[in-house]
PDB file of C-alpha atoms in Angstrom:
ATOM      1  CA  MET H   1       0.089  -0.025   0.170  1.00 47.00           C
ATOM      2  CA  ALA H   2       1.859   2.937  -1.448  1.00 49.00           C
ATOM      3  CA  ASN H   3       4.245   4.277   1.288  1.00 52.00           C
ATOM      4  CA  ARG H   4       1.571   4.176   4.144  1.00 55.00           C
ATOM      5  CA  SER H   5       1.280   1.564   6.851  1.00 66.00           C
ATOM      6  CA  ASN H   6      -1.510  -0.868   6.433  1.00 73.00           C
ATOM      7  CA  ASN H   7      -3.428   0.194   9.691  1.00 86.00           C
ATOM      8  CA  GLU H   8      -3.052   3.976   8.734  1.00 89.00           C
ATOM      9  CA  VAL H   9      -5.032   3.160   5.357  1.00 88.00           C
ATOM     10  CA  LYS H  10      -7.547   0.975   7.113  1.00 91.00           C
ATOM     11  CA  ASP H  11      -8.237   3.561   9.734  1.00 93.00           C
ATOM     12  CA  SER H  12      -8.513   6.391   7.206  1.00 93.00           C
ATOM     13  CA  LEU H  13     -10.825   4.306   5.248  1.00 94.00           C
ATOM     14  CA  LEU H  14     -12.991   3.375   8.033  1.00 93.00           C
ATOM     15  CA  GLU H  15     -13.201   7.014   9.303  1.00 94.00           C
ATOM     16  CA  MET H  16     -14.454   8.190   5.891  1.00 95.00           C
ATOM     17  CA  ALA H  17     -17.086   5.388   5.747  1.00 94.00           C
ATOM     18  CA  ARG H  18     -18.372   6.530   9.059  1.00 93.00           C
ATOM     19  CA  ILE H  19     -18.536  10.119   7.917  1.00 94.00           C
ATOM     20  CA  TYR H  20     -19.983   9.499   4.587  1.00 94.00           C
ATOM     21  CA  LYS H  21     -21.942   6.376   5.153  1.00 92.00           C
ATOM     22  CA  PRO H  22     -21.743   5.019   1.560  1.00 93.00           C
ATOM     23  CA  SER H  23     -24.719   3.060   0.221  1.00 92.00           C
ATOM     24  CA  ASN H  24     -22.428   1.129  -2.189  1.00 93.00           C
ATOM     25  CA  PRO H  25     -19.202  -0.005  -0.271  1.00 94.00           C
ATOM     26  CA  ARG H  26     -17.453  -1.497  -3.219  1.00 94.00           C
ATOM     27  CA  LYS H  27     -17.921   1.647  -5.240  1.00 95.00           C
ATOM     28  CA  PHE H  28     -16.619   3.587  -2.093  1.00 96.00           C
ATOM     29  CA  VAL H  29     -13.585   1.489  -1.791  1.00 95.00           C
ATOM     30  CA  ARG H  30     -12.815   1.636  -5.503  1.00 94.00           C
ATOM     31  CA  ASP H  31     -12.948   5.659  -5.534  1.00 95.00           C
ATOM     32  CA  TYR H  32     -10.787   5.565  -2.297  1.00 94.00           C
ATOM     33  CA  ILE H  33      -8.219   3.315  -3.833  1.00 93.00           C
ATOM     34  CA  LYS H  34      -8.130   5.491  -7.105  1.00 94.00           C
ATOM     35  CA  ARG H  35      -8.030   8.660  -5.222  1.00 93.00           C
ATOM     36  CA  TYR H  36      -5.316   7.785  -2.844  1.00 90.00           C
ATOM     37  CA  ARG H  37      -3.323   5.602  -5.192  1.00 90.00           C
ATOM     38  CA  ILE H  38      -3.479   2.412  -3.014  1.00 86.00           C
ATOM     39  CA  THR H  39      -1.686  -0.575  -4.758  1.00 80.00           C
ATOM     40  CA  GLY H  40      -4.019  -3.324  -5.934  1.00 76.00           C
ATOM     41  CA  GLY H  41      -5.112  -6.339  -4.422  1.00 84.00           C
ATOM     42  CA  TYR H  42      -6.546  -4.809  -1.250  1.00 86.00           C
ATOM     43  CA  GLU H  43     -10.150  -3.905  -2.873  1.00 90.00           C
ATOM     44  CA  ASP H  44     -11.903  -6.951  -1.298  1.00 91.00           C
ATOM     45  CA  GLU H  45     -10.303  -6.777   2.275  1.00 91.00           C
ATOM     46  CA  LEU H  46     -11.155  -2.949   2.419  1.00 92.00           C
ATOM     47  CA  THR H  47     -14.741  -3.539   1.102  1.00 92.00           C
ATOM     48  CA  ALA H  48     -15.205  -6.224   3.795  1.00 92.00           C
ATOM     49  CA  LEU H  49     -14.020  -3.707   6.566  1.00 92.00           C
ATOM     50  CA  VAL H  50     -16.324  -1.062   5.194  1.00 93.00           C
ATOM     51  CA  CYS H  51     -19.308  -3.456   5.325  1.00 92.00           C
ATOM     52  CA  LYS H  52     -18.387  -4.526   8.868  1.00 91.00           C
ATOM     53  CA  GLU H  53     -18.133  -0.791   9.966  1.00 89.00           C
ATOM     54  CA  LEU H  54     -21.570  -0.163   8.428  1.00 88.00           C
ATOM     55  CA  LYS H  55     -23.110  -3.492   9.553  1.00 85.00           C
ATOM     56  CA  LEU H  56     -23.897  -4.260   6.093  1.00 74.00           C
ATOM     57  CA  ASN H  57     -23.833  -7.641   4.087  1.00 65.00           C
ATOM     58  CA  ALA H  58     -20.728  -7.985   1.991  1.00 60.00           C
ATOM     59  CA  PRO H  59     -21.637  -7.639  -1.655  1.00 61.00           C
ATOM     60  CA  SER H  60     -20.731 -10.460  -3.937  1.00 57.00           C
ATOM     61  CA  ALA H  61     -18.353  -9.671  -6.781  1.00 52.00           C
TER      62      ALA H  61
END
């Protein structure tokens, strides 16, 4: 994850999810990854974290 600690990225994403309360967690995570230039391969893990934070069921693919 581009020059950031794993926990820093997760904490930042969860804080943003709490503030914005996205209706589509997968799109929210994709936009976050693109905007903050996070390296690939973390989308599913981060989406699951956002779903857990918002107490939603994780969307399937």
